[in-house]
XYZ file of C-alpha atoms in Angstrom:
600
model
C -43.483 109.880 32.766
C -43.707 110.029 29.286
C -45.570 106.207 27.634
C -44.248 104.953 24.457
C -46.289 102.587 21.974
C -44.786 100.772 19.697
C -46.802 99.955 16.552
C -46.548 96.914 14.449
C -43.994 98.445 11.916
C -41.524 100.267 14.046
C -41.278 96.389 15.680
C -40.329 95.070 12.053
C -38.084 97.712 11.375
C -36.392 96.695 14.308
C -36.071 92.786 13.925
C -34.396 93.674 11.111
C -31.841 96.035 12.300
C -30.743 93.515 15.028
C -30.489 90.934 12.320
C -28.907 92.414 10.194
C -26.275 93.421 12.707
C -26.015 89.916 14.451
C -25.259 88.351 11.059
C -22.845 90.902 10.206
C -20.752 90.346 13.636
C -21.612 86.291 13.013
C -20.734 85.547 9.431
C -18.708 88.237 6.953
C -18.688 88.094 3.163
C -14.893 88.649 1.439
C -15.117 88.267 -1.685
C -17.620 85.358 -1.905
C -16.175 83.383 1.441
C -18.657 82.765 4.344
C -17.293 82.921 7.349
C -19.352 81.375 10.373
C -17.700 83.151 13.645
C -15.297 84.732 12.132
C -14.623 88.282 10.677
C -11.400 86.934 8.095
C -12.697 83.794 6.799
C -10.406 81.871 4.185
C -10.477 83.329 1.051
C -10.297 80.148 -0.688
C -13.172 78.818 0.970
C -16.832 79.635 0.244
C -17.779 78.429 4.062
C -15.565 78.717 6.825
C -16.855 77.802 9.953
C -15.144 78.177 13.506
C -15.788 77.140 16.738
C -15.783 79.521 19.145
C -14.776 78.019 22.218
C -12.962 75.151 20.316
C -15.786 72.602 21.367
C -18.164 72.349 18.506
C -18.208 70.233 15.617
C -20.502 70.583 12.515
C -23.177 67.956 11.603
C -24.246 67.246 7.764
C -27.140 65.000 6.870
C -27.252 61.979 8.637
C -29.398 58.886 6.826
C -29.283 55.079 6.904
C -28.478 53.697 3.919
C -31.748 53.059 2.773
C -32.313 56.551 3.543
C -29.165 57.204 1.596
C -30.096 54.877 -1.470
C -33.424 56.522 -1.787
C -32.501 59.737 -3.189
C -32.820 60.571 -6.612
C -29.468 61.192 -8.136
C -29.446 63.533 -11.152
C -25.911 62.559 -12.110
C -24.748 66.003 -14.042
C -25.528 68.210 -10.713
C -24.924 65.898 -8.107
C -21.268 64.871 -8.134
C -19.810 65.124 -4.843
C -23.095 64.939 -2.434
C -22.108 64.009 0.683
C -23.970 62.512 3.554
C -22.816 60.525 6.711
C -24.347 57.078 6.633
C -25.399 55.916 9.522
C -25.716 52.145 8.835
C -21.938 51.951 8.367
C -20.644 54.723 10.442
C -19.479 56.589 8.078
C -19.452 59.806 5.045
C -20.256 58.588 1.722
C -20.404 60.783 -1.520
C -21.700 60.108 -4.721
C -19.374 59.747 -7.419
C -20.247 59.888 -11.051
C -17.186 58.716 -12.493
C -18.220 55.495 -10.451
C -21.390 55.981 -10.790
C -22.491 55.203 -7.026
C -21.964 56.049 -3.692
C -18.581 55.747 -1.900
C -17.285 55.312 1.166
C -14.068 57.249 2.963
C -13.808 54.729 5.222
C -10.799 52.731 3.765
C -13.162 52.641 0.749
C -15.166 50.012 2.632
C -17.124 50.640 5.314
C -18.724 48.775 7.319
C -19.428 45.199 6.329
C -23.061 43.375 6.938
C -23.021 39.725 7.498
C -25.099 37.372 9.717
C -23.742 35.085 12.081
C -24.173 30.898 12.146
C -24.616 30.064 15.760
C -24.464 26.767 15.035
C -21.534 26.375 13.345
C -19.732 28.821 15.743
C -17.822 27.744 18.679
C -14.946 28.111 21.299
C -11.566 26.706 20.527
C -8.981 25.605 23.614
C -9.600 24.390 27.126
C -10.287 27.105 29.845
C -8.765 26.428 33.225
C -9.234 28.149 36.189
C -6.587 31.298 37.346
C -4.893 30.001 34.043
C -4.427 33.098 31.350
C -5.784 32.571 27.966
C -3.032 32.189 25.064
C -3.647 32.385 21.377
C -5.308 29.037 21.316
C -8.389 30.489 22.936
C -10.641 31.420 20.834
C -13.910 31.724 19.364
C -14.568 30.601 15.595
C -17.444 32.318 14.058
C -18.846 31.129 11.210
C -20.328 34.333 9.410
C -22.256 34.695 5.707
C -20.949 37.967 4.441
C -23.303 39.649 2.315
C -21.522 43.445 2.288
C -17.452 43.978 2.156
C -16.188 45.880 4.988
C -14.675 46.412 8.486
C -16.114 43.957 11.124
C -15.831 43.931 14.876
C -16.760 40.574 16.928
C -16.915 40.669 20.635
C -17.759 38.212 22.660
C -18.085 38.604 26.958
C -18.225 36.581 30.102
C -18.972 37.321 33.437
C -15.940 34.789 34.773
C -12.827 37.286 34.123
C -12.237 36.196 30.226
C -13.963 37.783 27.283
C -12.861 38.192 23.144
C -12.263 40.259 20.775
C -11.402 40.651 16.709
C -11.797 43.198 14.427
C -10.798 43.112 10.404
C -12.032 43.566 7.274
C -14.083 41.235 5.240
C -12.732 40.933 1.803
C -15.147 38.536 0.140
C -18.857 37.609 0.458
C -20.403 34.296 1.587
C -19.862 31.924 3.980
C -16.675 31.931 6.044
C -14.909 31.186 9.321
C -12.359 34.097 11.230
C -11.139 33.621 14.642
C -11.880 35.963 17.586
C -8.930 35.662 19.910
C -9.715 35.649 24.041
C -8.132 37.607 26.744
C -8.257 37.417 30.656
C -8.266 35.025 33.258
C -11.185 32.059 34.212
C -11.373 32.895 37.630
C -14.057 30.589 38.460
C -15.122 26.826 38.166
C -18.611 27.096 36.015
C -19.975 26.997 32.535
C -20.254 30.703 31.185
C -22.298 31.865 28.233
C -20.546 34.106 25.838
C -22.996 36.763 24.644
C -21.776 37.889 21.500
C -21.906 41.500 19.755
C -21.292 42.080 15.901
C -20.444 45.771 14.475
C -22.390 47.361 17.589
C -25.303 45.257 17.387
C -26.192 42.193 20.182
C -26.147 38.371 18.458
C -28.566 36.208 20.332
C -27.611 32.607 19.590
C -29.709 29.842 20.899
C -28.579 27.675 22.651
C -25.684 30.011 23.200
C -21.626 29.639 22.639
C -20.617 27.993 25.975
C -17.427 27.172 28.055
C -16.572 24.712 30.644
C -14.297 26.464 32.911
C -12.431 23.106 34.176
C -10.056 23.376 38.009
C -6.377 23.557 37.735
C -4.547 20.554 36.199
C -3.776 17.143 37.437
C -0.637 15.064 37.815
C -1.082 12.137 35.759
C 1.131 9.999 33.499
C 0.720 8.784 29.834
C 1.145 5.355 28.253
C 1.278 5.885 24.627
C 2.446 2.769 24.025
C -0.624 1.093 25.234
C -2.801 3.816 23.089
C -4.992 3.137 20.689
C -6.293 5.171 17.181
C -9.551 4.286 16.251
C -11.852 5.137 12.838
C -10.609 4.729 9.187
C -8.481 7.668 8.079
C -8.723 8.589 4.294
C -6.797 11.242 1.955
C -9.766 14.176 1.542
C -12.084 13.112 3.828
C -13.008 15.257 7.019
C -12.379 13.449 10.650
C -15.766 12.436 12.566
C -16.645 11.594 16.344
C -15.441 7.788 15.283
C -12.034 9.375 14.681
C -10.142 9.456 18.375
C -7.336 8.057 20.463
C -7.897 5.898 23.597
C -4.957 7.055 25.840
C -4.139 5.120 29.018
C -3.392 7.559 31.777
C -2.516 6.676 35.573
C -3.808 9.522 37.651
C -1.733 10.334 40.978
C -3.297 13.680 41.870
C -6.969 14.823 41.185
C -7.616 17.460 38.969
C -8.231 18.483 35.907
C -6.253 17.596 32.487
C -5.849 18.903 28.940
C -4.026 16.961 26.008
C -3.636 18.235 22.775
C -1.036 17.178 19.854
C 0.511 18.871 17.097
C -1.383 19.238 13.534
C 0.392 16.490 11.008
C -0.675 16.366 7.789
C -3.850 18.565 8.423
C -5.316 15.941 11.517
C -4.943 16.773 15.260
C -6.523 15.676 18.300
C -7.642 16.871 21.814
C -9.118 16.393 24.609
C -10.136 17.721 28.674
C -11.851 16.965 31.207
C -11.769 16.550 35.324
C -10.409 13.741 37.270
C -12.728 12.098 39.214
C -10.427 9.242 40.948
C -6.867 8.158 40.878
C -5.010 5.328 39.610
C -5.391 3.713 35.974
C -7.852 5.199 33.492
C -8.680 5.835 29.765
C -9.426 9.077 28.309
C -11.151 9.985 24.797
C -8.967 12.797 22.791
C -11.507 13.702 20.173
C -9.887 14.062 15.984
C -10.163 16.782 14.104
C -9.052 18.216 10.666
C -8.409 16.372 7.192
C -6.008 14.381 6.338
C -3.690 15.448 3.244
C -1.603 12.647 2.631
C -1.146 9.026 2.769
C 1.950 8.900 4.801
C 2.206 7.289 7.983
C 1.378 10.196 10.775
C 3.505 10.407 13.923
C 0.975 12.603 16.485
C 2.658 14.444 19.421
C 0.720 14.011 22.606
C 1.105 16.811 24.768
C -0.591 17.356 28.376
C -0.517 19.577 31.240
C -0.246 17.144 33.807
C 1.981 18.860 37.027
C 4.322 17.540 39.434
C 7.037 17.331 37.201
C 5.824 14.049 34.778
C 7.049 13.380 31.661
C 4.280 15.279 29.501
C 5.205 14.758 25.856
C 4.936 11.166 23.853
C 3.558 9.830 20.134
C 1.104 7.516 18.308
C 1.690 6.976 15.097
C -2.130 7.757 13.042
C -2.634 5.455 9.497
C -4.365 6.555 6.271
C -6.056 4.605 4.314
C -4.363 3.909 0.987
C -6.197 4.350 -2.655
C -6.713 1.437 -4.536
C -3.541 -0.176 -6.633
C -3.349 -1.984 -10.154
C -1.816 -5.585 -10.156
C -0.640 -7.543 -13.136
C -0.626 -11.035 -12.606
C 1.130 -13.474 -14.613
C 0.756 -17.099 -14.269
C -2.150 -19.841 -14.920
C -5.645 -18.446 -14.101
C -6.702 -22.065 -12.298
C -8.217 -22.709 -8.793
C -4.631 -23.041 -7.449
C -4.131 -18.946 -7.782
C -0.700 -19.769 -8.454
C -0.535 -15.917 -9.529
C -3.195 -14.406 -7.264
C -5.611 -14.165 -9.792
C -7.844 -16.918 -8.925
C -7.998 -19.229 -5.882
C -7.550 -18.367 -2.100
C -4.495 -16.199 -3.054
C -6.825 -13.541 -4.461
C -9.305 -14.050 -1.779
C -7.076 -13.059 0.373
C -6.021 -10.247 -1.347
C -9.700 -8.771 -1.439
C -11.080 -9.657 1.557
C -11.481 -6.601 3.831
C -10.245 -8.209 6.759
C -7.135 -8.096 5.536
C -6.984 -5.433 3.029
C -9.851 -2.966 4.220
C -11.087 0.488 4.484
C -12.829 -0.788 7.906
C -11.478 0.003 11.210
C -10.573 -3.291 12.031
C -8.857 -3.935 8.868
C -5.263 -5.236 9.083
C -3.519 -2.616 6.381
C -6.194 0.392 5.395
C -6.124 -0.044 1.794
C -9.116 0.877 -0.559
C -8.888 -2.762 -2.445
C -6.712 -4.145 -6.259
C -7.920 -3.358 -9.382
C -6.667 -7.105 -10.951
C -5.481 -7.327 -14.485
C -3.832 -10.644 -15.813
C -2.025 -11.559 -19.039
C -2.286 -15.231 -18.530
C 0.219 -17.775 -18.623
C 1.920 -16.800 -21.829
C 1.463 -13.369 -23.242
C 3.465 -11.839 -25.985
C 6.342 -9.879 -25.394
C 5.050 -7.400 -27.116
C 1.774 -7.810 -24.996
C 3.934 -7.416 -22.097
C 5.936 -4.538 -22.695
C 2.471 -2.956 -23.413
C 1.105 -3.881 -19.924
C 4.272 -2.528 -18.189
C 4.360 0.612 -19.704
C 0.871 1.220 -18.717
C 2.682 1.659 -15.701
C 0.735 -1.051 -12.964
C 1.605 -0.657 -9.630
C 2.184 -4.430 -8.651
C 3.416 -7.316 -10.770
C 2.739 -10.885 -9.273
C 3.946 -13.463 -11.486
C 3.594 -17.158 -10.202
C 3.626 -20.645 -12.172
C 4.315 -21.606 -14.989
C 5.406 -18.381 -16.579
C 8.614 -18.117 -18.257
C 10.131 -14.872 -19.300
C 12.557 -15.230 -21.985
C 15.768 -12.447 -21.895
C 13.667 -9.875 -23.853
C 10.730 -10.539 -21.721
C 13.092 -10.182 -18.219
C 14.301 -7.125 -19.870
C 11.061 -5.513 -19.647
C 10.565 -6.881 -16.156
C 14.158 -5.230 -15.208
C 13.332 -1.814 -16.828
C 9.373 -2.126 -15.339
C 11.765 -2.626 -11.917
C 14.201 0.224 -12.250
C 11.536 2.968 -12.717
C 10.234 2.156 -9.318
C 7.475 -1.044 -10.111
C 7.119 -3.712 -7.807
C 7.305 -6.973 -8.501
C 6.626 -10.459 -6.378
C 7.959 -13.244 -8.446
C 7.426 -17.005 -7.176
C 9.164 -18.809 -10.267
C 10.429 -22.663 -10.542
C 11.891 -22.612 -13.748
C 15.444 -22.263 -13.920
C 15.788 -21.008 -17.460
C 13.530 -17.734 -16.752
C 14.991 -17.358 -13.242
C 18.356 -16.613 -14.776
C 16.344 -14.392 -16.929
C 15.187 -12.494 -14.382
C 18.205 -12.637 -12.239
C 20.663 -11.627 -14.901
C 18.300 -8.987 -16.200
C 17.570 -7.595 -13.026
C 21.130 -7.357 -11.584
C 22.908 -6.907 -14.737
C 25.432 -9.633 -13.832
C 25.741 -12.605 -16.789
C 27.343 -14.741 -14.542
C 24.437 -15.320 -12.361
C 23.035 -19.120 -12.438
C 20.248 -21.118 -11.455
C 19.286 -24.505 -10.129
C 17.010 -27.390 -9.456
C 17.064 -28.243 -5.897
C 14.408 -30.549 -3.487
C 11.097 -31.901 -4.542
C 7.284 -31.860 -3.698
C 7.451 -31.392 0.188
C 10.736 -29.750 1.054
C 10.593 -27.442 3.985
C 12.781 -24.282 4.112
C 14.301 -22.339 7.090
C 13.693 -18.538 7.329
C 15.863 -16.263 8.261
C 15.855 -14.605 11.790
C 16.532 -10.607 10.538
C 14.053 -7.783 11.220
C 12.591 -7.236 7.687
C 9.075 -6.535 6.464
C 8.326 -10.189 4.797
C 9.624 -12.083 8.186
C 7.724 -9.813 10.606
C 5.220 -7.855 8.670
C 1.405 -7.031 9.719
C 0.195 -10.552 9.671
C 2.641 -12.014 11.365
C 6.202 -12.735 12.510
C 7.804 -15.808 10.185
C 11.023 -14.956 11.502
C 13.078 -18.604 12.166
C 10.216 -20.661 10.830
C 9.804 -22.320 7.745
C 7.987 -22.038 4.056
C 6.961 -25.082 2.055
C 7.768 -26.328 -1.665
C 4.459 -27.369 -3.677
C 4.093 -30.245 -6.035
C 7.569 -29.047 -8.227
C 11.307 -28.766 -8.152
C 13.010 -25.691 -6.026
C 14.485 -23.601 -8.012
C 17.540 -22.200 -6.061
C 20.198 -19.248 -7.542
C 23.953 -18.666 -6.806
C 26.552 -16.177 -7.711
C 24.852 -13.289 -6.149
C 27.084 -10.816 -4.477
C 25.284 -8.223 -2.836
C 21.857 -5.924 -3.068
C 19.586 -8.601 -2.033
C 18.501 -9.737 1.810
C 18.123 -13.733 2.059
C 14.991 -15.226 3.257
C 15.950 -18.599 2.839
C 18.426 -20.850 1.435
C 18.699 -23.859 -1.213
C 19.323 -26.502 1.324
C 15.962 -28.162 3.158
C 15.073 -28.641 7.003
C 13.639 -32.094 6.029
C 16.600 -33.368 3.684
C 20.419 -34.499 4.475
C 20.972 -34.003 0.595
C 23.510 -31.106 0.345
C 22.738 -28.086 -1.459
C 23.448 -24.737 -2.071
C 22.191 -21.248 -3.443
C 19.261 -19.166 -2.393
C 15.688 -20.199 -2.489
C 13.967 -16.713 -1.591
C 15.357 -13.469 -1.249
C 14.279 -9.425 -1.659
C 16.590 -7.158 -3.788
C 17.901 -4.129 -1.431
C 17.667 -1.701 -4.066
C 14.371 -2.346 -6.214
C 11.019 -3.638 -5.363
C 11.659 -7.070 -6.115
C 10.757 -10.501 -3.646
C 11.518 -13.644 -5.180
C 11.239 -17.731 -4.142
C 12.042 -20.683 -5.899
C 8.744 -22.077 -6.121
C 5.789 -21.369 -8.690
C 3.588 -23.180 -6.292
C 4.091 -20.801 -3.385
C 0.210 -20.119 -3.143
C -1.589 -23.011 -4.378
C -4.481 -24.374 -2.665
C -7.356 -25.811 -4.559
C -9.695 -25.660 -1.811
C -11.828 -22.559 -2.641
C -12.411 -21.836 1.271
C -9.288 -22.035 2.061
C -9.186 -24.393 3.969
C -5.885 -26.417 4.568
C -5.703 -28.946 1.811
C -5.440 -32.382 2.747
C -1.479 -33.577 1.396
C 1.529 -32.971 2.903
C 3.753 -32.254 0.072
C 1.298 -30.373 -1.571
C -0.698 -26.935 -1.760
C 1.211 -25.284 1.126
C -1.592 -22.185 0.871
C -3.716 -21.711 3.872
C -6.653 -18.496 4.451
C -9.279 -20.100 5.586
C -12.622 -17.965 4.597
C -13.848 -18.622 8.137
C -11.740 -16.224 9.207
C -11.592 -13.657 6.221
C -9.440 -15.546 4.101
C -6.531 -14.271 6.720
C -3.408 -16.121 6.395
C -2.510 -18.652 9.255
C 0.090 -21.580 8.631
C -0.308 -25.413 7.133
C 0.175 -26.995 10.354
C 0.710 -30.166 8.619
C 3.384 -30.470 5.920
C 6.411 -32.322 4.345
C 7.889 -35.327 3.757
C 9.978 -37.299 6.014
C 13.433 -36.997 6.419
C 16.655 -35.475 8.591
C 14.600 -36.635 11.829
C 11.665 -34.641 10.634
C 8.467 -37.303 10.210
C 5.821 -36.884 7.119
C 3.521 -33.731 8.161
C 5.617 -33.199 11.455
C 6.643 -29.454 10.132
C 4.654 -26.452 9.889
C 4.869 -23.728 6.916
C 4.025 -19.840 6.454
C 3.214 -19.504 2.739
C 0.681 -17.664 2.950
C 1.436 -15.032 6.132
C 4.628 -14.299 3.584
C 2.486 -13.801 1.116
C 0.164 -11.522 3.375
C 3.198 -9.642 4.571
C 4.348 -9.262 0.634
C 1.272 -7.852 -0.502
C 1.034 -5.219 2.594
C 4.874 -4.206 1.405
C 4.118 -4.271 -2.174
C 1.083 -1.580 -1.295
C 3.357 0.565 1.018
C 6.650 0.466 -1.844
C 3.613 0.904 -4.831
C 2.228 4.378 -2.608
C 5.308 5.761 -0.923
C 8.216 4.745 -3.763
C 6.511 3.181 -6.180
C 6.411 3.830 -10.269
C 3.176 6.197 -10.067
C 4.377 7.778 -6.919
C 3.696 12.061 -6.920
C-alpha cells in the first residue's frame, strides 16, 4: 500500500479550501447583504441571519450600566450603538439627537429605588381560611432615585403572598401599595420576605402579620363609646387618637372593626377574644383630618351569628381660634366679657380647650373691645373688619345708625350676643334687626327678679354645659328690659313677667332670632360678678354670675338669689346666668365656623 505525507503547505491549502466552501454554503453575498444560513438573504438588509431549526436567537453585547456608561462615545460615528443593559433588562442605544443613551423599554426601563423597612407595613386584618380582598395590602415606602418599571413581591409560607408592579414616574420618597392574594390558612405570625425588581430586600426586623382565628359573635354599644385625643384641621392622628368601644362577647373568637374614612380620619382595630361577656376594645385612628365639621364614623365589624354589625360615633375637631368684639364697660363686673369672670370663663381651657378633656375643642378668642361708647364711625370700622363674635353687654347704647350697622354686621352672617337694659337702644336693635318700626320696648322688674326658661330643645337651654331647660335666669342690679310686637323669626327663652313677682307683665325678656345669629336678654347685668374667682357673690339681687376658678372658671348656678315675693322667700331661687352664657359662647363658635361671616 502506497503511504502518503502530507507536508505543512498542502495542509494550509486545504484549511482554506474547506473554509472557503463552508462559508460559501453558510453565509452568501447579493449585492452587499449577508446572509447567515441562508443562500437568498434580504436584499435590503446588510445581515440577515436565520435560524436553522427555528430555535436560536442572536445575542449582542451585554453590559451593566456602568459597563454601558463607560464607553467613550464619539458622537459623529456612534449614533445608533446598541447594547442590552443588563442592570435594567433591557436594549439601550445611544442617541445623539438626545445626546445619551435610551431605553426601548417604554422609554423607561427599569427604575432603581431603595426600600424603607421601617416605614413599610401591612394594611388589613388577616383571618384564617378568610380570602384576602383589596384591603390587604402591603405599603412600601420606597426613595426612588431612577424612573422606571418596578415590581414588588412580597411571600409567605401560610397560603397568602403580594404582588404590584408599575412604573415610577417621579424620584424621591414615596408610598405605592402592593395588593395580597390567597388564603391564611393557618393561625401564626408570618414574615413577609420581600423582593424588589429581581433582587431579595432584607428588612430587619421584618414586615410581619398576625394571622388571627375566624371571627367572633359579639355586639356593639356605640352609644356607650368613647373618642379620645384632640382632633385638629392639618394635623396627623397619633396613638392618643382612638375609640373605646364597649362590646359584649357571646362567642369566642376573633374580631375586626374598621369604619369608613370621613374627612380624611378612620379607625380600626383586631384582635382575639379571650372571654365572653362585657368588654372594651381599642380601635386605633389614623389619617388627617381636613375639616372642622363634626365627623359621623361608621363602625363596622365582622362579628357572626347574625348581630347587628354596623353603628356610629360622631369624632370632633378642634376649632381655630375666633375674633370677639366686645362692647360694654371694661370693669371687674365683665358686663361684656372683656374683663371679670365672664372672660375667664371664656379662656379657660376647661371650658374652651384644645385638651382632651376640654368641654368644646376650640383653639381660644382673640378679644378686641371698643369700650362703652365708641363712635359710629369707630364701629362701622370694627364690623367691617369682619369679627367673628360681637358681645355687647352694659351700658352700651346703639343709636338707629349704630343698630344699623349691627343689623347689616348680622345679615352677612356675624354673630352677635346682646345682653342690653336700655329700652331706647333695644328698639334700636330690634327695629333694625327685624326691619319692623312697630316693634317696642319696655321697663319691666327690678334688682332680683327671677325669670322662667323655656322647656324647648334648643342649643342655649341644653347646650354643652348644661341643660337650663324649665329653670330660671336672674336680673342684676337694673331694670328688665322686656320687648313686644314681635311676630315671628325668633325662639323665646323667657318672658317679661317674673317667677318671684305677682306684678303683671308682658313682652319677652330673652329670645334667639331663627334666621340670624342673634341671642338677646333684657338685662346688661347678665354676667356681672365682681368677685375675680368667681366665686358666688354674696347678694341676692345682685351679680347673678357664677364660674368659680376652682373649677376652671366652669359655669355652675347662683344657688342663692332673688327677692321675696309670689311665695318665693329672699335667696330661695336658683339662677343659670352663666351656664347660658357658657352654652352661648359654644353656639356663637359653632354659627362663627360652620355659618358664620368668615365662613369658606
Amino acid at each position: 500500500m502506497m503511504k502518503t505525507k502530507f507536508t505543512t503547505p498542502r495542509i494550509k491549502v486545504l484549511l482554506l479550501a474547506l473554509l472557503l466552501l463552508f462559508g460559501k454554503f453558510y453565509s452568501q453575498t447579493h449585492n452587499g447583504a449577508v446572509g447567515i444560513n441562508t443562500t437568498a438573504p434580504n436584499a435590503n438588509s446588510v445581515l440577515d441571519v436565520v435560524s436553522g431549526n427555528n430555535n436560536k436567537g442572536m445575542l449582542i453585547p451585554r453590559l451593566t450600566e456602568a459597563q454601558r456608561d463607560a464607553i467613550i462615545i464619539n458622537k459623529p460615528t456612534d449614533d445608533g450603538l446598541t447594547i442590552y443593559n443588563t442592570t435594567e433588562d433591557c436594549f439601550n442605544y445611544w442617541s445623539l439627537t438626545d445626546n445619551e443613551w435610551k431605553s426601548v423599554c417604554g422609554q423607561l426601563g427599569k427604575a432603581v429605588f431603595t426600600i424603607d423597612c421601617s416605614s413599610s407595613k401591612a394594611m388589613g386584618s388577616y383571618v384564617k381560611g378568610k380570602e384576602l380582598t383589596n384591603s390587604h395590602y402591603l405599603s412600601i415606602s420606597v426613595n426612588v432615585t431612577k424612573l422606571g418599571n418596578y415590581t414588588v413581591s412580597g411571600t409567605t409560607s401560610n397560603g397568602y403572598n403580594f404582588y404590584g408592579t408599575g412604573v415610577f414616574l417621579n424620584t424621591g420618597i414615596q408610598t405605592i401599595q402592593v395588593l395580597g392574594q390567597g388564603t391564611p390558612q393557618n393561625i401564626q405570625t408570618d414574615t413577609v420576605a420581600l423582593n424588589a425588581n429581581g433582587t431579595d430586600v432584607n428588612c430587619t426586623p421584618p414586615i410581619s402579620i398576625s394571622v388571627l382565628s375566624p371571627a367572633g359573635t359579639y355586639t356593639m354599644a356605640c352609644g356607650s363609646a368613647t373618642v379620645n385625643g384632640v382632633y385638629k384641621v392639618g394635623t396627623a392622628l397619633t396613638a392618643s387618637n382612638t375609640i373605646t368601644l364597649p362590646v359584649n362577647v357571646s362567642a369566642l373568637g376573633s374580631y375586626t372593626i374598621t369604619t369608613n374614612t370621613v374627612d380624611g380620619i378612620s379607625f380600626k382595630g383586631s384582635g382575639t377574644f379571650t372571654a365572653t361577656g362585657n368588654q372594651n376594645i381599642t380601635l386605633g385612628g389614623t389619617g388627617t383630618p381636613t375639616s372642622t365639621s363634626v365627623k359621623t364614623i361608621t363602625i363596622t365589624s365582622d362579628s357572626q351569628g347574625g348581630v347587628s354589625t354596623t353603628c356610629s360615633v360622631n369624632v370632633i375637631v378642634v376649632i381655630p381660634k375666633k375674633n370677639i368684639l366686645h362692647l360694654g364697660l371694661e370693669t371687674a363686673y365683665g358686663y361684656s366679657a372683656y374683663t371679670g369672670p365672664s372672660r375667664s370663663l371664656m379662656d379657660s381651657p376647661t371650658n374652651f380647650g384644645t385638651t382632651a378633656s376640654s368641654i368644646v375643642k376650640y383653639e381660644g378668642f382673640n378679644h378686641i373691645s371698643l369700650g362703652n361708647s365708641p363712635s359710629s364711625t369707630a364701629l362701622q370700622t370694627a364690623l367691617n373688619n369682619k369679627p367673628d363674635i360681637v358681645i355687647i353687654g352694659y351700658n352700651y347704647t346703639p343709636n338707629a345708625t349704630d343698630a344699623g350697622y349691627i343689623a347689616s354686621y348680622l345679615n352677612k352672617k356675624g354673630v352677635v350676643i346682646a345682653l342690653t337694659d336700655d329700652t331706647a337702644s333695644a328698639q334700636n336693635l330690634f327695629r333694625g334687626i327685624f326691619s319692623d318700626p312697630t316693634i317696642s320696648t319696655a321697663y319691666g322688674a327690678g334688682a332680683g327678679s327671677v325669670y322662667a326658661l323655656a322647656n324647648s330643645d334648643d342649643p342655649i337651654l341644653n347646650g354643652p354645659f348644661g341643660d337650663v331647660r324649665g329653670k330660671n335666669w336672674g336680673e342684676d342690679a337694673s331694670t328688665t328690659v322686656s320687648v313686644s310686637g314681635l311676630t315671628s323669626g325668633f325662639t323665646p327663652y323667657s318672658y317679661a313677667q317674673p317667677i318671684n313677682s305677682t306684678t303683671s307683665r308682658t313682652g319677652i325678656s330673652g329670645l334667639r332670632n331663627t334666621s340670624l345669629n342673634f341671642i338677646w336678654f333684657g338685662d346688661g347685668g347678665f354676667l356681672s360678678n365682681e368677685n375675680a374667682n368667681g366665686n358666688q357673690y354674696s347678694s341676692n339681687t345682685i351679680e347673678p354670675f357664677v364660674a368659680p376658678s376652682s373649677g376652671g372658671y366652669f359655669p355652675v348656678q347662683k344657688s342663692a338669689y332673688g327677692y321675696a315675693g309670689n311665695g318665693y322667700s329672699t335667696g330661695g331661687m336658683q339662677v343659670q346666668n352663666s351656664i347660658l352664657f357658657a352654652n352661648m359662647i359654644a353656639w356663637a363658635i359653632k354659627q362663627a365656623e360652620f355659618s358664620g361671616i368668615n365662613t369658606q
